[in-house]
Structure formats: C-alpha cells, structure tokens
Tab-separated table of C-alpha atoms in Angstrom:
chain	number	residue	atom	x	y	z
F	1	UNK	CA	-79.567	23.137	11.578
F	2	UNK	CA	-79.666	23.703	7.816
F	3	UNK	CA	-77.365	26.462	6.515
F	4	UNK	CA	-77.459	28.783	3.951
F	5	UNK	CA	-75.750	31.332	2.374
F	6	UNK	CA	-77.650	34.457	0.281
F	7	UNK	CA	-76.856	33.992	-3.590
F	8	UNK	CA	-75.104	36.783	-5.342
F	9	UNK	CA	-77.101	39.961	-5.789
F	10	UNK	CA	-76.712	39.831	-9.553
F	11	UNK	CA	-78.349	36.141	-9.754
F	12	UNK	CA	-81.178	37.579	-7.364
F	13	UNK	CA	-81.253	41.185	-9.209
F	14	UNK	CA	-82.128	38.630	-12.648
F	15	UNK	CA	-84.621	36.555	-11.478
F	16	UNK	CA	-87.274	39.422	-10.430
F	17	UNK	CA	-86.597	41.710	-13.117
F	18	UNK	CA	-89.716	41.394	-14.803
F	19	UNK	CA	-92.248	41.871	-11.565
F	20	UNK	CA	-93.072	45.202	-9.795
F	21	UNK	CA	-94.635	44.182	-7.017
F	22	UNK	CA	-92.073	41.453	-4.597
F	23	UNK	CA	-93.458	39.074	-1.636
F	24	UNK	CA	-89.947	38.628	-0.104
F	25	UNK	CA	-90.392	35.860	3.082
F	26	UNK	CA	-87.727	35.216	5.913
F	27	UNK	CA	-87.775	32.209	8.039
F	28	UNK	CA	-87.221	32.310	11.631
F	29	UNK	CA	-85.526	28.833	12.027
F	30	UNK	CA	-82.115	27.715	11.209
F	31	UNK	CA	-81.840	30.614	8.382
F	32	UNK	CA	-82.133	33.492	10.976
F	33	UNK	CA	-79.144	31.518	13.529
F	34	UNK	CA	-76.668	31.494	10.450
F	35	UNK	CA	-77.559	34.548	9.482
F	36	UNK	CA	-78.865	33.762	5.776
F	37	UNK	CA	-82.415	34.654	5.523
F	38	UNK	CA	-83.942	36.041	8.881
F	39	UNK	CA	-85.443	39.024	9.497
F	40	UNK	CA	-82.086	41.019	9.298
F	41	UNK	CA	-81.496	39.774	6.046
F	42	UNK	CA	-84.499	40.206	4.601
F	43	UNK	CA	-84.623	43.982	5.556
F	44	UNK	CA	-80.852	44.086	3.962
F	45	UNK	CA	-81.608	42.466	0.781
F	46	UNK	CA	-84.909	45.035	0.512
F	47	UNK	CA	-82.815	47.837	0.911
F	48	UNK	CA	-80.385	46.478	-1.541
F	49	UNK	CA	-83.334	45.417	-4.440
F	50	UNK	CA	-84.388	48.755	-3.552
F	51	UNK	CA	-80.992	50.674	-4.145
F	52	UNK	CA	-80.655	48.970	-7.832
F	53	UNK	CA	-84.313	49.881	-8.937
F	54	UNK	CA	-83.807	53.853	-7.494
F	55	UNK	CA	-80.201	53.966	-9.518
F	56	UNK	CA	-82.551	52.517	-12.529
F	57	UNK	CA	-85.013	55.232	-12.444
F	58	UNK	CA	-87.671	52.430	-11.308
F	59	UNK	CA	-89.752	51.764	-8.378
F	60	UNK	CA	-90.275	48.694	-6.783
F	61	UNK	CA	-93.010	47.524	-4.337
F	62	UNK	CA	-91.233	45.027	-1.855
F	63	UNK	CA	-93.617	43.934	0.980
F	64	UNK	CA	-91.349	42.146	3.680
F	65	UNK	CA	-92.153	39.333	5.473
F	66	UNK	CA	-90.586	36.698	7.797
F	67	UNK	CA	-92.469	33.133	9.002
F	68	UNK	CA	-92.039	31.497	12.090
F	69	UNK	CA	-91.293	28.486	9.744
F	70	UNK	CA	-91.259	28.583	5.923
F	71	UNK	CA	-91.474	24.718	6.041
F	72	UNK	CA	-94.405	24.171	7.702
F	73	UNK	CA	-97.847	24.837	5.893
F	74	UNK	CA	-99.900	25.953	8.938
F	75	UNK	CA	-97.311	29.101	8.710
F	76	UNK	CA	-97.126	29.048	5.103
F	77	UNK	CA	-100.626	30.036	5.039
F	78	UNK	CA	-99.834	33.440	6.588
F	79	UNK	CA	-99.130	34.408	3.688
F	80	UNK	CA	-102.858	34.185	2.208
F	81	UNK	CA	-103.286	38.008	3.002
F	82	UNK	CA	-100.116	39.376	1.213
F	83	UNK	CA	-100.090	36.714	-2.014
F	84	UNK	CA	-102.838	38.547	-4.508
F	85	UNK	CA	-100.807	42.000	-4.094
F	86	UNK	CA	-97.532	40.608	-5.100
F	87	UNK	CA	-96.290	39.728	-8.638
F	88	UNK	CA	-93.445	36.688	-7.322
F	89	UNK	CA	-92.103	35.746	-4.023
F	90	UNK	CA	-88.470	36.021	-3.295
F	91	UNK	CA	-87.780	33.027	-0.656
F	92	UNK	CA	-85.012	33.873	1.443
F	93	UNK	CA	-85.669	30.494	3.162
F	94	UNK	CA	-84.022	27.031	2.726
F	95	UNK	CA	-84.873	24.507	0.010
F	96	UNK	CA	-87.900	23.157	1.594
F	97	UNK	CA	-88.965	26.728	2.406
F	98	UNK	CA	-89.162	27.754	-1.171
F	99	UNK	CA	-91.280	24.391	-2.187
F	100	UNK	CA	-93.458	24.890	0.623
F	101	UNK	CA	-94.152	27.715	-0.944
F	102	UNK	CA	-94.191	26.903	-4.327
F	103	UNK	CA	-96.912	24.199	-3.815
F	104	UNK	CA	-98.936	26.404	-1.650
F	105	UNK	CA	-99.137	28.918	-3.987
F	106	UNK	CA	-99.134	27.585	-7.306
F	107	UNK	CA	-100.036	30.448	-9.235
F	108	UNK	CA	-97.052	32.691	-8.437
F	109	UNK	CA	-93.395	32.672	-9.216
F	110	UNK	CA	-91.232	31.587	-6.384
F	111	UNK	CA	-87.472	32.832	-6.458
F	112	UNK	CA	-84.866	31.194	-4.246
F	113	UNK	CA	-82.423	34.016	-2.600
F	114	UNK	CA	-80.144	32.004	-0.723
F	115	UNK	CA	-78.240	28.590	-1.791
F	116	UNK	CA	-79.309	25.976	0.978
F	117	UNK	CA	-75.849	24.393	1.877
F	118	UNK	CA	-75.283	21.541	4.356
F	119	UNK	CA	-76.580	20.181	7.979
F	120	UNK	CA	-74.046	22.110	10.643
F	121	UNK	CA	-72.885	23.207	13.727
F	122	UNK	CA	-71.907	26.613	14.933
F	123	UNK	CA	-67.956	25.764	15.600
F	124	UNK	CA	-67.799	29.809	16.503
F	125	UNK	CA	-69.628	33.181	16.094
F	126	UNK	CA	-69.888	33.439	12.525
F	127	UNK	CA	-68.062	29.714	11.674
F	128	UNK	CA	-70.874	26.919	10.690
F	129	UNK	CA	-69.190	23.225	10.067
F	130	UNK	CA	-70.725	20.022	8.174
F	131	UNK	CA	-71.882	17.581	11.190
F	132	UNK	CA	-74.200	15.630	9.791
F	133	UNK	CA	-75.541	13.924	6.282
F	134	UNK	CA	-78.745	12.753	6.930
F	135	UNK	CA	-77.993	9.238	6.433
F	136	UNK	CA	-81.135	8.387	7.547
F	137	UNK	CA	-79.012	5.129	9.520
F	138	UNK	CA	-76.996	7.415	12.136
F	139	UNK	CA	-73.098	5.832	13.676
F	140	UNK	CA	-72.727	8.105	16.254
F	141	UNK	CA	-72.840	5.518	18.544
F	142	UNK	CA	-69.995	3.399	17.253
F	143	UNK	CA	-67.807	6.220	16.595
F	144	UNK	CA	-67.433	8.307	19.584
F	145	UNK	CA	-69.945	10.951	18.668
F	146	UNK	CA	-67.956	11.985	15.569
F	147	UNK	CA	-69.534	11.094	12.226
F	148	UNK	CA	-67.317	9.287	9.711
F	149	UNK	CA	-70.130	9.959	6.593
F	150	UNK	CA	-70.268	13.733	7.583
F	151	UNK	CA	-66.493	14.499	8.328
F	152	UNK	CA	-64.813	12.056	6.101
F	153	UNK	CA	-63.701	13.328	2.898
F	154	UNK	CA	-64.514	9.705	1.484
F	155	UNK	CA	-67.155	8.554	4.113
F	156	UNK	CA	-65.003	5.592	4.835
F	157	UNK	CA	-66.227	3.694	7.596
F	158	UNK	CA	-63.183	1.513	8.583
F	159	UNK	CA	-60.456	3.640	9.759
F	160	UNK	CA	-58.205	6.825	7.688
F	161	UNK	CA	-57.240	6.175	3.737
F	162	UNK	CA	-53.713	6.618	2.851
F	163	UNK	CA	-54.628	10.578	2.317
F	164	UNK	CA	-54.273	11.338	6.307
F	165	UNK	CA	-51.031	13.516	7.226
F	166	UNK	CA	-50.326	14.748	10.573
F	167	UNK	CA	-53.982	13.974	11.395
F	168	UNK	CA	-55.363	16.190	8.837
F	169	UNK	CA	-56.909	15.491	5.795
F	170	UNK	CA	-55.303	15.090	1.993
F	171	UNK	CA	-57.738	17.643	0.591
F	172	UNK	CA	-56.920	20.531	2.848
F	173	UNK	CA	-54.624	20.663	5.724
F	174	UNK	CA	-57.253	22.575	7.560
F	175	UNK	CA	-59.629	19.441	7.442
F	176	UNK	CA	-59.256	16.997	10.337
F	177	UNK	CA	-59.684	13.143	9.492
F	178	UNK	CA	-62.375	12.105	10.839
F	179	UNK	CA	-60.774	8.846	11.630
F	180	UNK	CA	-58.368	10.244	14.051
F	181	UNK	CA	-60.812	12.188	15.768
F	182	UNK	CA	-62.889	8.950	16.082
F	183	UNK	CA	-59.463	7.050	17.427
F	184	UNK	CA	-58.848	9.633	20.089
F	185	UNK	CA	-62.204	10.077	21.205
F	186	UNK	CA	-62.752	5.974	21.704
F	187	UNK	CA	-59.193	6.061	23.304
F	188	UNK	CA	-60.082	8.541	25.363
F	189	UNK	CA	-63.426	6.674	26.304
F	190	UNK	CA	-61.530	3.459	26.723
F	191	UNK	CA	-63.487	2.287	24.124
F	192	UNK	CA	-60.784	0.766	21.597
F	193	UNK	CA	-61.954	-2.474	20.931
F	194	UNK	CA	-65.024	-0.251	18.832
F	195	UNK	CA	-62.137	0.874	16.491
F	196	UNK	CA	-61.470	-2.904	16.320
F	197	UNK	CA	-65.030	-4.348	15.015
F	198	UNK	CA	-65.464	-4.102	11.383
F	199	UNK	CA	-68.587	-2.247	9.865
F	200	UNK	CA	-70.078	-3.641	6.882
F	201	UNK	CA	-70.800	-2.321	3.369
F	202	UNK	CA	-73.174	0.393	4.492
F	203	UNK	CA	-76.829	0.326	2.848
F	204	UNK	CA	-77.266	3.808	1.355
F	205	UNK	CA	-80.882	3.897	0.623
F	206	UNK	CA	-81.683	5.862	3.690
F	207	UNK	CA	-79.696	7.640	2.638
F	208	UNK	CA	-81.131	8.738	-0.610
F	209	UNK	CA	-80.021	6.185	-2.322
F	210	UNK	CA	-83.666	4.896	-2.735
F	211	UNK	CA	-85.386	7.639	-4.465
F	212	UNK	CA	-86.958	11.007	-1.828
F	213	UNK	CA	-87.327	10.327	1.537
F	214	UNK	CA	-90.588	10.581	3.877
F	215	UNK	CA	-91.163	9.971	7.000
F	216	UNK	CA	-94.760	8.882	8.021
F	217	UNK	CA	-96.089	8.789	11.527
F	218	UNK	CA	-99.813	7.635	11.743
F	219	UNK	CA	-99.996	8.379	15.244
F	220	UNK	CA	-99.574	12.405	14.437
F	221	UNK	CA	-101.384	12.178	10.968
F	222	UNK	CA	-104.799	13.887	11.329
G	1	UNK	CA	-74.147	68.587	-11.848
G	2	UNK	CA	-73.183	72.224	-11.231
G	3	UNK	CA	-72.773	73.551	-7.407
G	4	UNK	CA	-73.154	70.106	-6.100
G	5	UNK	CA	-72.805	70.113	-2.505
G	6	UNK	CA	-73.084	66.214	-1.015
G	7	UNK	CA	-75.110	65.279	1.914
G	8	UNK	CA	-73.458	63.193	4.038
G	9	UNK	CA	-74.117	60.980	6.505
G	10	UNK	CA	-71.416	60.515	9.206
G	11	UNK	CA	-72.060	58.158	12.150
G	12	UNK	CA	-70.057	59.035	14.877
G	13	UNK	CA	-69.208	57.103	18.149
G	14	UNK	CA	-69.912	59.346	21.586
G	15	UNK	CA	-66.568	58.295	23.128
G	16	UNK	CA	-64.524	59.212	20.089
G	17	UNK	CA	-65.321	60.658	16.791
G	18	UNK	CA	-68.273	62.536	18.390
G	19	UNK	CA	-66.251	64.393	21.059
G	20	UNK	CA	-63.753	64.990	18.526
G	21	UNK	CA	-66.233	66.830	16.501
G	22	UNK	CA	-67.665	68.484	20.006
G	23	UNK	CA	-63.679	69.620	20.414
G	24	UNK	CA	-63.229	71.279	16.483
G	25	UNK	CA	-66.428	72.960	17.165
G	26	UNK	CA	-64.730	74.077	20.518
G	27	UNK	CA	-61.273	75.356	19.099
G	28	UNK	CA	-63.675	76.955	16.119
G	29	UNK	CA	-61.952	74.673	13.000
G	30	UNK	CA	-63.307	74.680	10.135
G	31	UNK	CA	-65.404	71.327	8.678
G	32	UNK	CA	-68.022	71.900	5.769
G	33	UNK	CA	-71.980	71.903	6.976
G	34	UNK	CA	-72.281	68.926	4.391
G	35	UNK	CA	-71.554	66.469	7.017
G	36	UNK	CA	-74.815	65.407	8.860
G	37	UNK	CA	-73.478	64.086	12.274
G	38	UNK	CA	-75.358	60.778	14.113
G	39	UNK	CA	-74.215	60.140	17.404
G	40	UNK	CA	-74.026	56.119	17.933
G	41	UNK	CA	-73.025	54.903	21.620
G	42	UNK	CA	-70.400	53.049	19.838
G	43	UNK	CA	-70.101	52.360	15.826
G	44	UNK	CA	-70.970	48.426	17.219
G	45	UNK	CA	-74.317	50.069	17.252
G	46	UNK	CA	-74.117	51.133	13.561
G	47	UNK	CA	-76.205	47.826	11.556
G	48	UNK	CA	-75.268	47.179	8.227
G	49	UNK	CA	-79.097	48.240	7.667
G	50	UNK	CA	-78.457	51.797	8.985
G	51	UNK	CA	-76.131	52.288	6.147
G	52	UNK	CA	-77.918	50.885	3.590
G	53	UNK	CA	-80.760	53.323	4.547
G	54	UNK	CA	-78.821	56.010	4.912
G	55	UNK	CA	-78.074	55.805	0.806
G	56	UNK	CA	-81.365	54.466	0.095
G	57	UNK	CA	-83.041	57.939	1.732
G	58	UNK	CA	-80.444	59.987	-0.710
G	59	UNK	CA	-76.888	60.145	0.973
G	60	UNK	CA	-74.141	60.842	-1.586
G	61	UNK	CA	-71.636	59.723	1.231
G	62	UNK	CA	-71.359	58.071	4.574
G	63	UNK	CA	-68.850	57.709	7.008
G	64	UNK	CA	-68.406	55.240	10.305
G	65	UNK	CA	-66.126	57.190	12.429
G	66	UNK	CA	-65.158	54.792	15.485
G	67	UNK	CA	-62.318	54.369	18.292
G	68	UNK	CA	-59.069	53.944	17.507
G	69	UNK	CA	-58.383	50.253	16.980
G	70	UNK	CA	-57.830	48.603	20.015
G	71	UNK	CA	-59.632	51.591	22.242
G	72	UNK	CA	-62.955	50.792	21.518
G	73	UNK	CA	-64.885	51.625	24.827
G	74	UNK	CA	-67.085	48.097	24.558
G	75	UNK	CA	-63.973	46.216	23.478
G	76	UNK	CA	-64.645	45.731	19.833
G	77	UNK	CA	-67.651	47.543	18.565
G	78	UNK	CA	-64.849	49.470	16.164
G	79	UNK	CA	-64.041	46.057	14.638
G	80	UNK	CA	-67.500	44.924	13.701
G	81	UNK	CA	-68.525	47.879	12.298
G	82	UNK	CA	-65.595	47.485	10.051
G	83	UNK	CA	-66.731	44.598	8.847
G	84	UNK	CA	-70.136	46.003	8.722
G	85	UNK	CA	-68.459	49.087	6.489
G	86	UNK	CA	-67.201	45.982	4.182
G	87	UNK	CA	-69.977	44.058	4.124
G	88	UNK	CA	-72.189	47.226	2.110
G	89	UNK	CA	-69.633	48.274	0.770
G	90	UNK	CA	-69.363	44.624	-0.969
G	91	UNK	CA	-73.372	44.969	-1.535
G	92	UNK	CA	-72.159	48.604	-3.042
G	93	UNK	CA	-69.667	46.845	-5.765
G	94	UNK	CA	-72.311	44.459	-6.571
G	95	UNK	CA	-75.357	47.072	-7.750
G	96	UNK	CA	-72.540	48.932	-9.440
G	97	UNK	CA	-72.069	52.076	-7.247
G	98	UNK	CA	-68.261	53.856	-6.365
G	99	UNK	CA	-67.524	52.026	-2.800
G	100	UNK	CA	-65.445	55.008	-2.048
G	101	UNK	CA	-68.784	56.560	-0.840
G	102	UNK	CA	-68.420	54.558	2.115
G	103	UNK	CA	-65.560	54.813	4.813
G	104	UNK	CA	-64.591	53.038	8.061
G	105	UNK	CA	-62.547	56.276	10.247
G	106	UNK	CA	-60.824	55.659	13.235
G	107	UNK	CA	-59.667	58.454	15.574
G	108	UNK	CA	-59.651	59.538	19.536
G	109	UNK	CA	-61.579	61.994	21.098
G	110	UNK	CA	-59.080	64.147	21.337
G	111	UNK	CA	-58.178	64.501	17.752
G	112	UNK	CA	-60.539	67.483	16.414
G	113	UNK	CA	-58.414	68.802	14.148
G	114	UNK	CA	-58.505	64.893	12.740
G	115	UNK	CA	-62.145	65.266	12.955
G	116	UNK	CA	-62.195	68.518	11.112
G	117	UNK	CA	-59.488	67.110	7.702
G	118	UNK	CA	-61.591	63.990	7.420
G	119	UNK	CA	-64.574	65.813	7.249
G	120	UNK	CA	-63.191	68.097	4.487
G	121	UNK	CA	-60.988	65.605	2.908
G	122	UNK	CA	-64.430	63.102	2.477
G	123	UNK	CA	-66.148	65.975	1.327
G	124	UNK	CA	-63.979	66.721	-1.270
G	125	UNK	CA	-63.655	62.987	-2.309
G	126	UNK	CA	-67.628	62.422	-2.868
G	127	UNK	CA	-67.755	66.180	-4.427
G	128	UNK	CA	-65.306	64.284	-6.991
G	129	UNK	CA	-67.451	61.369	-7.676
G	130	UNK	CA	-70.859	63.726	-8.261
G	131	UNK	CA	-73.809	63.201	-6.790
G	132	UNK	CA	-75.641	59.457	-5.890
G	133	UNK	CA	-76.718	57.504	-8.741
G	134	UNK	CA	-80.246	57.678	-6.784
G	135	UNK	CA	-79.990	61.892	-7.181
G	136	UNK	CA	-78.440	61.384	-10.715
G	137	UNK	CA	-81.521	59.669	-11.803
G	138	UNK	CA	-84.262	62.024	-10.157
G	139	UNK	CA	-82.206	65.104	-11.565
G	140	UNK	CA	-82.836	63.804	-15.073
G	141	UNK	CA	-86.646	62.347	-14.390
G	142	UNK	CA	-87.223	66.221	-13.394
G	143	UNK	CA	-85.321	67.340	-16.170
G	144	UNK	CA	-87.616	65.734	-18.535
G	145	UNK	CA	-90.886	66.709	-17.069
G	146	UNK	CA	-89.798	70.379	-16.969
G	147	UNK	CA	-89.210	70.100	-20.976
C-alpha cells in the first residue's frame, strides 16, 4: 500500500488561512490502514483546525468527508454536492488523491495534509517498511521474494557493496542488506546457483526513467 | 480572570480510577466539584478524539486516570492511552496551548485518598495556568460587546 504520514500542523494551519469555509476528504484505502488520512484522522485534524481558529477568536466551517477512494473519479465525484459550499479542500489523501481532485475540481484550491511517503508493508502494529519501488520490471522472482531495488541502500543488483557489516547495512545498523537476506533465502530454497547468474545493467525507464508512467488497457477502456 | 474555577474533564477507568473515586466519596475525602468524572471501561477506550473534544467543547483541563502500569484489566489499555495522552498533547504544543492541561494518572482502585490529591493537586495546577485559551477569547469577545 502507499503510506503516508500527516504534515505538521503549522504547514497545514498556513495553507488554509485565508478560507472560512474547508472541504476536508479522507480516503478509505491504504491512508486509513497506516493510519494517515482515514476517517479517524480526518475527525482529529478537524478538531485540531478547529481548536486553533476558537483560541483565535475565529470560526471555521469544516465539512468532513472521507471517499471510498480519493483516486478514482467515479468516487471523486461524490464530492459534487459538498464542492460549491466550501472555499478549498484539505486532501488528507495520497498524492494521486489530491490530483484527482485537483483536476476534478479545477476551480478550487486543493491543500495536501499528509506527505505521501513510500510503497510498504506493515512489519508490526504501527511499523510500515519500504517493500517495493515500482520499478515497473519486478525481480522478485530471481531474488527469493526480497527486492534488491526496494531494500538496497544502492539498488545493486549483483550481490552486497563493501558497506555490509554483520549483515546489516553501512547506513544504519538497523537496516538489513538486502543481499544477505536474498543469500539466505535462495540458500534456504536450495536455489544458489540464482545468486550465481549475473543480472545485467537494469533498464530504468519503467521505472521512471522515461518520463510519467501509464498504464493502458483497451480491453477495460469504455 | 477573577474567581476562576476550571472545568475539568477526568476520564476515569471502572476497574481503577473510577472505584477509587467511588471509595473517597465512601470515606467522605475531600476532592473539588471542578472535576467532571467519565467512566470509560478501560482508558483503552479513551480515543485521542475524545480528548480533543473534550477541549474543543470548553475544558480548561483533562485527565486520563488508568490502571496502574502493568494491572490494566484488558492487558494494556493503560499503555495506549498513554500514548494517546502524548499524541494530543503533541497536537497541544503544536497550536500553542500549555500541555500541562493534559495528564496520563495511574492508580488502583483502592487508592481514594490518591484519587482525592490528584484531583486537588490538578485542580490547583490548571487554576495556575487560567482559564482555556478557547474561554480566554470568548471572555474578551463578550467583554467588548458589553462596552
């Protein structure tokens, strides 16, 4: 899932200063499981938008609102009823939420309130790990099921640098290297000789490398 | 503000804090009327929401009184709401407001006379720091449209 964390009060307190009247939209997807922008939160950050304008002597009008999906139009469009009493819309969705939005509604200010972060895992309650990179050309399946462009500090794909110690990584020594969890995963799979096959220089323009990425399936278009 | 007597908001867990306050009303101790009493099945209960609410509707103060740690009746309802306590008070210190007008308590059931200090002791404490910045504000709007 995309995860997210809610940008400091002070950055969101800024950007809606000038408008009395607040649209702020919750998504239900991956924002509500890591606990960044889901219903919960939205109420929360209300409340707290709220507190600041009472200790200010000023109202505000905050009309709250959470979509199944913020990036999806057909749920987007929910939002038809609310938009013409609201001054600017305070997104507590990811990235693509707030541009769904945005190009939706063209004609009102969209705010982010949270700072979209990676692709993750839950590793525990409350603990969300970087798993994946979107590198649009996945290895899984030549590395055990443990992502050398993800985990890697360097996104080497032939084996640790000279920066592994004690099977943890030279930036932090809370960081596994990716490489040895690949090596004892194919060991453990009896599935050396993978270790053993070189991969070549890998092309990055899935990867972004090539300008935005799209994906278009003519079979679904309408 | 002259005669200021704080409302507080105290939300109190039914195995611990709220039995305690059942057993200083028993052995007749004294704990000020300011403290409005919620009873909570456990402070695990108590959502970061509740407080927020609590301040937004006009509370000067608000407690979370829980279990002792490690005697939580649902194992660790205590310890979330803890975190819970620091997670508005950390929204608190952001919009600029004392976080000393919130407070994580732990004590047993048995401790009324516990019950009864921290009552007067928070009391005091938010009687200190004047009323919320929310009734500060109001005060003086009122103020100005009596002149």
């Amino acid at each position: 899932m995309i995860t997210a964390e809610q940008k400091p009060l002070k950055e969101i307190i800024e950007y809606i200063s000038p408008y009395d009247r607040i649209l702020l939209v919750g998504c239900n997807e991956c924002v509500t499981v890591c606990a960044a922008g889901g219903r919960k939160e939205v109420g929360l950050l209300a409340s707290a938008l709220n507190l600041n304008c009472l200790k200010q002597g000023r109202t505000i009008d905050i009309k709250e609102i959470t979509l199944e999906r913020q990036c999806d139009p057909e749920y987007v469009e929910e939002l038809v009823s609310e938009i013409d009493r609201a001054d600017a819309i305070l997104s507590m969705a990811c990235g693509c939420g707030v541009q769904t939005i945005a190009e939706r509604y063209k004609e009102k200010p969209v705010f982010p309130a949270v700072n979209t972060k990676f692709m993750g895992a839950s590793v525990s309650q409350g603990i969300w790990a970087e798993r994946c990179q979107g590198c649009g050309d996945c290895l899984l399946g030549i590395t055990g099921g443990i992502c050398p462009v993800a985990r890697c500090s360097k996104h080497l794909l032939n084996g640790p640098c000279g920066g592994t110690s004690n099977g943890m990584c030279e930036i932090d020594p809370d960081v596994d290297c990716a490489w040895r969890l690949i090596w004892e995963r194919l060991k453990a799979l009896g599935m050396e000789k993978r270790y053993e096959e070189i991969m070549e220089a890998k092309d990055w323009r899935p990867a972004g490398g090539g300008g935005p990425r799209k994906i278009v399936r003519e079979d679904l278009s309408l | 503000m002259e005669n200021f007597e704080p409302e507080i908001v105290a939300f109190c867990c039914h195995y611990c804090a709220y039995t305690a306050a059942d057993m200083a009303g028993s052995k007749h101790i004294y704990y000020p009327a300011n403290v409005k009493i919620i009873r909570v099945p456990c402070t695990g209960k108590v959502d970061t929401i509740h407080i927020m609410k609590a301040f937004e509707k006009g509370a000067d103060g608000v407690y979370v009184a829980g279990c002792l740690e490690g005697d939580c009746h649902f194992k660790n309802g205590n310890t979330r709401a803890k975190y819970r306590v620091e997670q508005v008070q950390n929204i608190l210190k952001d919009l600029g407001w004392e976080i000393e007008r919130l407070e994580m308590i732990n004590m047993s059931a048995g401790m009324g006379e516990r019950f009864a200090s921290t009552a007067l002791e928070f009391t005091k404490k938010i009687k200190q720091l004047g009323p919320s910045p929310i009734k500060i504000i109001n005060t003086e709007k009122h103020q100005q449209v009596a002149d």
